[in-house]
DNA sequence: TCTGAAAGCGCCTGCAT
DNA sequence: ATGCAGGCGCTTTCAGA
């Protein structure tokens, strides 16, 4: 079930749908030079195979009053399975954490955090991250500028 | 032009569309207890105001054969405007870099990199990042596990 | 601002190629 | 695997409250 070979047209479809996920099937078909029915079949296959995992509206955090982003590197105080489990559950509950990865290297985790302002961030740090989750050390870096915003996964071969 | 006040229904719509960006207007309307026409007008307003910046298909990198993710912290060798400009242009050209932020702290930039495997990463590092863009130092951390995958921006008040 | 109705359009199935 | 055709559902606009 991993990768039932994607041809050039499939990659074109993925590129288009990563760019504009809500265009009509007719529009999409025209862009990739396929009839609407052929296009639809291919898209549905990509969905069924899990290559397309879903669709999402892209929301501008600034317009929601979320003006501050940070990357927080986290070290846990303990590394037994239950401590790791607990930390993961907390992270998944905290709305401010939009993404979290376990990493190789000095620190255990990298958290991407989106908040209103520095005061909001401070409260998040003191009330949640440092307080509840078995965290030993944190190192916060704030986003000064987004040089390249996420626009989808790279697509091999084009 | 910043924030023409979003009511509870708008936030519900945003939550729904961040979760499932391609549901039909009829479906969406039912979920938030609105008539289809009222629902459509609100969504269109969110789009016009830029709160919804677009829609994107979510593609599973594993199914594309992209099995390795890394976060790379980068320090430039020079910090004059032209060096910064050049680096930004390179980063925007490299497909492997899916996101890049200028940060406070020790390092200048944080790059999120998606590649096929370690060999692909190595080639990216040697051929591009260390070679072309005025980079002084890099520090790579690889993703061992995604504890919380990005699922949209947090929505205040619910 | 909402609801409801009417008209147009796109989706999507089935069948032929 | 693609293309074509028809029924159906949805989107979208317009009145009216």
GROMACS .gro file of C-alpha atoms (C1' of nucleotides) in nm:
model
  350
    1UNK     CA    1   0.000   0.000   0.000
    2UNK     CA    2   0.295   0.240  -0.006
    3UNK     CA    3   0.335   0.387  -0.351
    4UNK     CA    4   0.140   0.259  -0.650
    5UNK     CA    5   0.362   0.464  -0.885
    6UNK     CA    6   0.264   0.817  -0.961
    7UNK     CA    7   0.305   0.928  -1.318
    8UNK     CA    8   0.373   1.281  -1.437
    9UNK     CA    9   0.003   1.363  -1.447
   10UNK     CA   10  -0.047   1.254  -1.087
   11UNK     CA   11   0.236   1.482  -0.980
   12UNK     CA   12   0.079   1.767  -1.174
   13UNK     CA   13  -0.251   1.706  -1.001
   14UNK     CA   14  -0.082   1.704  -0.660
   15UNK     CA   15   0.100   2.026  -0.737
   16UNK     CA   16  -0.223   2.191  -0.845
   17UNK     CA   17  -0.418   2.069  -0.544
   18UNK     CA   18  -0.146   2.178  -0.305
   19UNK     CA   19  -0.161   2.521  -0.463
   20UNK     CA   20  -0.540   2.551  -0.490
   21UNK     CA   21  -0.722   2.275  -0.310
   22UNK     CA   22  -1.073   2.384  -0.383
   23UNK     CA   23  -1.076   2.438  -0.755
   24UNK     CA   24  -1.351   2.257  -0.941
   25UNK     CA   25  -1.283   1.928  -1.107
   26UNK     CA   26  -1.354   2.087  -1.446
   27UNK     CA   27  -1.092   2.355  -1.386
   28UNK     CA   28  -0.837   2.103  -1.263
   29UNK     CA   29  -0.900   1.877  -1.560
   30UNK     CA   30  -0.833   2.158  -1.801
   31UNK     CA   31  -0.508   2.254  -1.631
   32UNK     CA   32  -0.366   1.904  -1.660
   33UNK     CA   33  -0.515   1.834  -2.003
   34UNK     CA   34  -0.752   1.558  -1.899
   35UNK     CA   35  -1.123   1.510  -1.945
   36UNK     CA   36  -1.320   1.584  -1.626
   37UNK     CA   37  -1.408   1.219  -1.569
   38UNK     CA   38  -1.053   1.096  -1.610
   39UNK     CA   39  -0.932   1.372  -1.382
   40UNK     CA   40  -1.184   1.289  -1.115
   41UNK     CA   41  -1.091   0.922  -1.116
   42UNK     CA   42  -0.725   1.003  -1.065
   43UNK     CA   43  -0.796   1.243  -0.782
   44UNK     CA   44  -1.018   0.990  -0.611
   45UNK     CA   45  -0.749   0.728  -0.644
   46UNK     CA   46  -0.496   0.962  -0.483
   47UNK     CA   47  -0.742   1.019  -0.199
   48UNK     CA   48  -0.814   0.649  -0.151
   49UNK     CA   49  -0.444   0.562  -0.154
   50UNK     CA   50  -0.379   0.824   0.114
   51UNK     CA   51  -0.144   1.028  -0.102
   52UNK     CA   52  -0.395   1.309  -0.050
   53UNK     CA   53  -0.470   1.286   0.321
   54UNK     CA   54  -0.730   1.563   0.319
   55UNK     CA   55  -0.793   1.927   0.244
   56UNK     CA   56  -0.749   2.229   0.464
   57UNK     CA   57  -0.834   2.596   0.460
   58UNK     CA   58  -0.520   2.807   0.508
   59UNK     CA   59  -0.591   3.060   0.779
   60UNK     CA   60  -0.386   3.378   0.828
   61UNK     CA   61  -0.285   3.392   1.195
   62UNK     CA   62  -0.234   3.771   1.184
   63UNK     CA   63  -0.601   3.822   1.101
   64UNK     CA   64  -0.693   3.618   1.405
   65UNK     CA   65  -0.482   3.839   1.627
   66UNK     CA   66  -0.211   3.572   1.655
   67UNK     CA   67   0.091   3.795   1.606
   68UNK     CA   68   0.373   3.593   1.758
   69UNK     CA   69   0.527   3.263   1.658
   70UNK     CA   70   0.803   3.079   1.836
   71UNK     CA   71   1.007   2.764   1.811
   72UNK     CA   72   1.071   2.612   2.150
   73UNK     CA   73   1.327   2.341   2.206
   74UNK     CA   74   1.244   2.123   2.500
   75UNK     CA   75   1.437   1.881   2.715
   76UNK     CA   76   1.248   1.643   2.944
   77UNK     CA   77   1.367   1.568   3.295
   78UNK     CA   78   1.294   1.199   3.258
   79UNK     CA   79   1.296   0.976   2.952
   80UNK     CA   80   1.101   0.669   3.056
   81UNK     CA   81   0.806   0.568   2.838
   82UNK     CA   82   0.542   0.707   3.073
   83UNK     CA   83   0.703   1.052   3.092
   84UNK     CA   84   0.721   1.062   2.714
   85UNK     CA   85   0.362   0.953   2.687
   86UNK     CA   86   0.243   1.219   2.930
   87UNK     CA   87   0.434   1.492   2.752
   88UNK     CA   88   0.281   1.393   2.419
   89UNK     CA   89  -0.068   1.409   2.561
   90UNK     CA   90  -0.013   1.754   2.706
   91UNK     CA   91   0.131   1.884   2.383
   92UNK     CA   92  -0.169   1.756   2.192
   93UNK     CA   93  -0.405   1.935   2.429
   94UNK     CA   94  -0.235   2.275   2.423
   95UNK     CA   95  -0.384   2.483   2.145
   96UNK     CA   96  -0.083   2.713   2.130
   97UNK     CA   97   0.137   2.427   2.010
   98UNK     CA   98   0.056   2.382   1.643
   99UNK     CA   99   0.327   2.122   1.578
  100UNK     CA  100   0.570   1.911   1.780
  101UNK     CA  101   0.850   1.680   1.671
  102UNK     CA  102   1.088   1.455   1.859
  103UNK     CA  103   1.435   1.528   1.728
  104UNK     CA  104   1.787   1.394   1.725
  105UNK     CA  105   2.048   1.610   1.894
  106UNK     CA  106   2.080   1.806   2.216
  107UNK     CA  107   1.715   1.870   2.274
  108UNK     CA  108   1.434   1.617   2.285
  109UNK     CA  109   1.155   1.811   2.118
  110UNK     CA  110   1.090   2.105   1.895
  111UNK     CA  111   0.759   2.282   1.944
  112UNK     CA  112   0.610   2.533   1.704
  113UNK     CA  113   0.400   2.775   1.904
  114UNK     CA  114   0.149   3.037   1.784
  115UNK     CA  115   0.024   3.298   2.029
  116UNK     CA  116  -0.128   3.644   2.046
  117UNK     CA  117   0.170   3.826   2.195
  118UNK     CA  118   0.463   3.796   2.433
  119UNK     CA  119   0.241   3.802   2.738
  120UNK     CA  120   0.039   3.514   2.602
  121UNK     CA  121   0.361   3.328   2.534
  122UNK     CA  122   0.486   3.395   2.883
  123UNK     CA  123   0.168   3.258   3.035
  124UNK     CA  124   0.190   2.951   2.814
  125UNK     CA  125   0.547   2.890   2.925
  126UNK     CA  126   0.493   2.939   3.297
  127UNK     CA  127   0.147   2.790   3.337
  128UNK     CA  128   0.174   2.496   3.101
  129UNK     CA  129   0.507   2.401   2.955
  130UNK     CA  130   0.728   2.449   3.261
  131UNK     CA  131   0.462   2.354   3.509
  132UNK     CA  132   0.282   2.042   3.405
  133UNK     CA  133   0.475   1.822   3.171
  134UNK     CA  134   0.799   1.705   3.326
  135UNK     CA  135   1.010   1.956   3.138
  136UNK     CA  136   1.367   2.013   3.244
  137UNK     CA  137   1.483   2.287   3.009
  138UNK     CA  138   1.343   2.504   2.733
  139UNK     CA  139   1.503   2.732   2.478
  140UNK     CA  140   1.273   2.973   2.293
  141UNK     CA  141   1.339   3.147   1.963
  142UNK     CA  142   1.088   3.391   1.819
  143UNK     CA  143   1.005   3.429   1.453
  144UNK     CA  144   1.131   3.760   1.319
  145UNK     CA  145   1.037   3.697   0.957
  146UNK     CA  146   0.897   3.416   0.750
  147UNK     CA  147   1.144   3.375   0.465
  148UNK     CA  148   0.957   3.084   0.306
  149UNK     CA  149   0.609   2.985   0.414
  150UNK     CA  150   0.499   2.625   0.384
  151UNK     CA  151   0.329   2.568   0.052
  152UNK     CA  152   0.312   2.191   0.037
  153UNK     CA  153   0.545   1.895   0.000
  154UNK     CA  154   0.812   1.891  -0.270
  155UNK     CA  155   0.714   1.676  -0.565
  156UNK     CA  156   0.989   1.465  -0.719
  157UNK     CA  157   1.068   1.499  -1.084
  158UNK     CA  158   0.934   1.792  -1.280
  159UNK     CA  159  -0.827   4.587   0.717
  160UNK     CA  160  -0.706   4.376   1.010
  161UNK     CA  161  -0.994   4.209   1.187
  162UNK     CA  162  -1.359   4.295   1.125
  163UNK     CA  163  -1.461   4.096   1.434
  164UNK     CA  164  -1.529   3.727   1.398
  165UNK     CA  165  -1.826   3.595   1.588
  166UNK     CA  166  -1.868   3.245   1.726
  167UNK     CA  167  -2.013   3.120   1.399
  168UNK     CA  168  -1.714   3.248   1.201
  169UNK     CA  169  -1.481   3.064   1.435
  170UNK     CA  170  -1.687   2.749   1.391
  171UNK     CA  171  -1.662   2.784   1.016
  172UNK     CA  172  -1.286   2.831   1.034
  173UNK     CA  173  -1.247   2.528   1.257
  174UNK     CA  174  -1.454   2.319   1.019
  175UNK     CA  175  -1.269   2.437   0.711
  176UNK     CA  176  -0.931   2.382   0.872
  177UNK     CA  177  -1.042   2.028   0.949
  178UNK     CA  178  -1.211   1.951   0.617
  179UNK     CA  179  -1.151   2.216   0.357
  180UNK     CA  180  -1.341   2.058   0.075
  181UNK     CA  181  -1.674   1.976   0.230
  182UNK     CA  182  -1.973   2.107   0.038
  183UNK     CA  183  -2.134   2.432   0.137
  184UNK     CA  184  -2.453   2.242   0.218
  185UNK     CA  185  -2.270   2.013   0.461
  186UNK     CA  186  -2.087   2.303   0.620
  187UNK     CA  187  -2.410   2.499   0.659
  188UNK     CA  188  -2.574   2.211   0.842
  189UNK     CA  189  -2.281   2.169   1.080
  190UNK     CA  190  -2.292   2.532   1.191
  191UNK     CA  191  -2.673   2.559   1.182
  192UNK     CA  192  -2.701   2.808   0.900
  193UNK     CA  193  -2.889   2.807   0.573
  194UNK     CA  194  -2.663   2.732   0.274
  195UNK     CA  195  -2.689   3.085   0.142
  196UNK     CA  196  -2.604   3.249   0.473
  197UNK     CA  197  -2.316   3.007   0.516
  198UNK     CA  198  -2.182   3.080   0.171
  199UNK     CA  199  -2.184   3.453   0.228
  200UNK     CA  200  -1.989   3.420   0.551
  201UNK     CA  201  -1.728   3.196   0.393
  202UNK     CA  202  -1.690   3.434   0.102
  203UNK     CA  203  -1.644   3.720   0.341
  204UNK     CA  204  -1.371   3.531   0.527
  205UNK     CA  205  -1.202   3.468   0.193
  206UNK     CA  206  -1.230   3.829   0.079
  207UNK     CA  207  -1.097   3.959   0.411
  208UNK     CA  208  -0.798   3.728   0.384
  209UNK     CA  209  -0.879   3.536   0.700
  210UNK     CA  210  -0.898   3.233   0.473
  211UNK     CA  211  -0.592   3.274   0.252
  212UNK     CA  212  -0.664   2.968   0.038
  213UNK     CA  213  -0.716   2.594   0.039
  214UNK     CA  214  -0.462   2.318   0.012
  215UNK     CA  215  -0.456   1.945  -0.035
  216UNK     CA  216  -0.264   1.776   0.247
  217UNK     CA  217  -0.016   1.537   0.091
  218UNK     CA  218   0.147   1.252   0.284
  219UNK     CA  219   0.523   1.278   0.229
  220UNK     CA  220   0.577   0.908   0.309
  221UNK     CA  221   0.362   0.808   0.012
  222UNK     CA  222   0.580   1.022  -0.211
  223UNK     CA  223   0.890   0.846  -0.091
  224UNK     CA  224   0.993   1.143   0.123
  225UNK     CA  225   1.093   0.956   0.435
  226UNK     CA  226   1.321   1.201   0.615
  227UNK     CA  227   1.250   1.538   0.770
  228UNK     CA  228   1.501   1.767   0.934
  229UNK     CA  229   1.521   2.101   1.106
  230UNK     CA  230   1.838   2.285   1.014
  231UNK     CA  231   1.958   2.590   1.204
  232UNK     CA  232   2.169   2.819   0.992
  233UNK     CA  233   2.413   3.098   1.061
  234UNK     CA  234   2.516   3.327   0.778
  235UNK     CA  235   2.875   3.441   0.736
  236UNK     CA  236   2.770   3.797   0.658
  237UNK     CA  237   2.466   3.994   0.767
  238UNK     CA  238   2.447   4.283   0.523
  239UNK     CA  239   2.119   4.329   0.335
  240UNK     CA  240   2.245   4.179   0.012
  241UNK     CA  241   2.366   3.858   0.176
  242UNK     CA  242   2.030   3.823   0.348
  243UNK     CA  243   1.850   3.885   0.022
  244UNK     CA  244   2.056   3.627  -0.163
  245UNK     CA  245   2.002   3.365   0.104
  246UNK     CA  246   1.625   3.421   0.093
  247UNK     CA  247   1.620   3.373  -0.281
  248UNK     CA  248   1.815   3.050  -0.264
  249UNK     CA  249   1.592   2.913   0.008
  250UNK     CA  250   1.285   2.990  -0.197
  251UNK     CA  251   1.429   2.802  -0.493
  252UNK     CA  252   1.530   2.486  -0.312
  253UNK     CA  253   1.242   2.241  -0.317
  254UNK     CA  254   1.374   2.048  -0.020
  255UNK     CA  255   1.319   2.348   0.208
  256UNK     CA  256   0.948   2.355   0.280
  257UNK     CA  257   0.964   2.639   0.533
  258UNK     CA  258   1.221   2.892   0.656
  259UNK     CA  259   1.205   3.145   0.936
  260UNK     CA  260   1.444   3.412   1.059
  261UNK     CA  261   1.472   3.370   1.434
  262UNK     CA  262   1.591   3.544   1.747
  263UNK     CA  263   1.875   3.372   1.931
  264UNK     CA  264   2.204   3.207   1.844
  265UNK     CA  265   2.121   3.107   1.493
  266UNK     CA  266   1.987   3.325   1.214
  267UNK     CA  267   1.748   3.087   1.042
  268UNK     CA  268   1.554   2.771   1.096
  269UNK     CA  269   1.487   2.559   0.788
  270UNK     CA  270   1.240   2.276   0.770
  271UNK     CA  271   1.367   2.026   0.516
  272UNK     CA  272   1.190   1.728   0.358
  273UNK     CA  273   1.395   1.473   0.165
  274UNK     CA  274   1.391   1.113   0.047
  275UNK     CA  275   1.666   0.981   0.271
  276UNK     CA  276   1.995   1.063   0.438
  277UNK     CA  277   2.184   1.055   0.113
  278UNK     CA  278   1.947   1.304  -0.039
  279UNK     CA  279   1.991   1.522   0.269
  280UNK     CA  280   2.365   1.498   0.246
  281UNK     CA  281   2.362   1.607  -0.115
  282UNK     CA  282   2.132   1.897  -0.031
  283UNK     CA  283   2.368   2.009   0.244
  284UNK     CA  284   2.690   1.983   0.048
  285UNK     CA  285   2.572   2.092  -0.296
  286UNK     CA  286   2.335   2.367  -0.197
  287UNK     CA  287   2.322   2.490   0.158
  288UNK     CA  288   2.693   2.492   0.237
  289UNK     CA  289   2.803   2.574  -0.112
  290UNK     CA  290   2.600   2.853  -0.259
  291UNK     CA  291   2.438   3.076  -0.006
  292UNK     CA  292   2.696   3.241   0.217
  293UNK     CA  293   2.636   3.004   0.506
  294UNK     CA  294   2.880   2.999   0.793
  295UNK     CA  295   2.746   2.723   1.014
  296UNK     CA  296   2.463   2.471   1.017
  297UNK     CA  297   2.321   2.244   1.284
  298UNK     CA  298   2.090   1.963   1.168
  299UNK     CA  299   1.837   1.773   1.375
  300UNK     CA  300   1.635   1.490   1.226
  301UNK     CA  301   1.274   1.415   1.300
  302UNK     CA  302   1.240   1.092   1.495
  303UNK     CA  303   0.866   1.115   1.552
  304UNK     CA  304   0.589   1.362   1.487
  305UNK     CA  305   0.423   1.410   1.824
  306UNK     CA  306   0.170   1.664   1.696
  307UNK     CA  307   0.118   1.728   1.328
  308UNK     CA  308   0.006   2.070   1.212
  309UNK     CA  309  -0.371   2.081   1.189
  310UNK     CA  310  -0.436   2.452   1.151
  311UNK     CA  311  -0.413   2.767   1.355
  312UNK     CA  312  -0.555   2.782   1.708
  313UNK     CA  313  -0.887   2.961   1.720
  314UNK     CA  314  -0.944   3.192   2.017
  315UNK     CA  315  -1.239   3.141   2.241
  316UNK     CA  316  -1.433   2.817   2.230
  317DT     C1'  317  -2.847   3.995   0.882
  318DC     C1'  318  -3.121   3.570   0.767
  319DT     C1'  319  -3.441   3.236   0.490
  320DG     C1'  320  -3.633   3.034   0.081
  321DA     C1'  321  -3.692   2.956  -0.411
  322DA     C1'  322  -3.532   2.929  -0.872
  323DA     C1'  323  -3.180   2.869  -1.221
  324DG     C1'  324  -2.735   2.733  -1.364
  325DC     C1'  325  -2.346   2.454  -1.320
  326DG     C1'  326  -2.049   2.075  -1.183
  327DC     C1'  327  -2.024   1.626  -1.015
  328DC     C1'  328  -2.036   1.163  -1.093
  329DT     C1'  329  -2.226   0.722  -1.269
  330DG     C1'  330  -2.267   0.405  -1.658
  331DC     C1'  331  -2.146   0.266  -2.090
  332DA     C1'  332  -1.875   0.267  -2.507
  333DT     C1'  333  -1.411   0.290  -2.687
  334DA     C1'  334  -0.712   0.349  -1.916
  335DT     C1'  335  -1.015   0.770  -2.155
  336DG     C1'  336  -1.435   1.012  -2.336
  337DC     C1'  337  -1.933   1.111  -2.358
  338DA     C1'  338  -2.405   1.169  -2.184
  339DG     C1'  339  -2.772   1.211  -1.843
  340DG     C1'  340  -2.964   1.256  -1.379
  341DC     C1'  341  -2.901   1.468  -0.965
  342DG     C1'  342  -2.719   1.761  -0.610
  343DC     C1'  343  -2.504   2.166  -0.507
  344DT     C1'  344  -2.391   2.642  -0.562
  345DT     C1'  345  -2.527   3.094  -0.625
  346DT     C1'  346  -2.822   3.480  -0.695
  347DC     C1'  347  -3.224   3.736  -0.594
  348DA     C1'  348  -3.659   3.869  -0.308
  349DG     C1'  349  -3.860   3.937   0.098
  350DA     C1'  350  -3.878   3.955   0.603
   0.00000   0.00000   0.00000
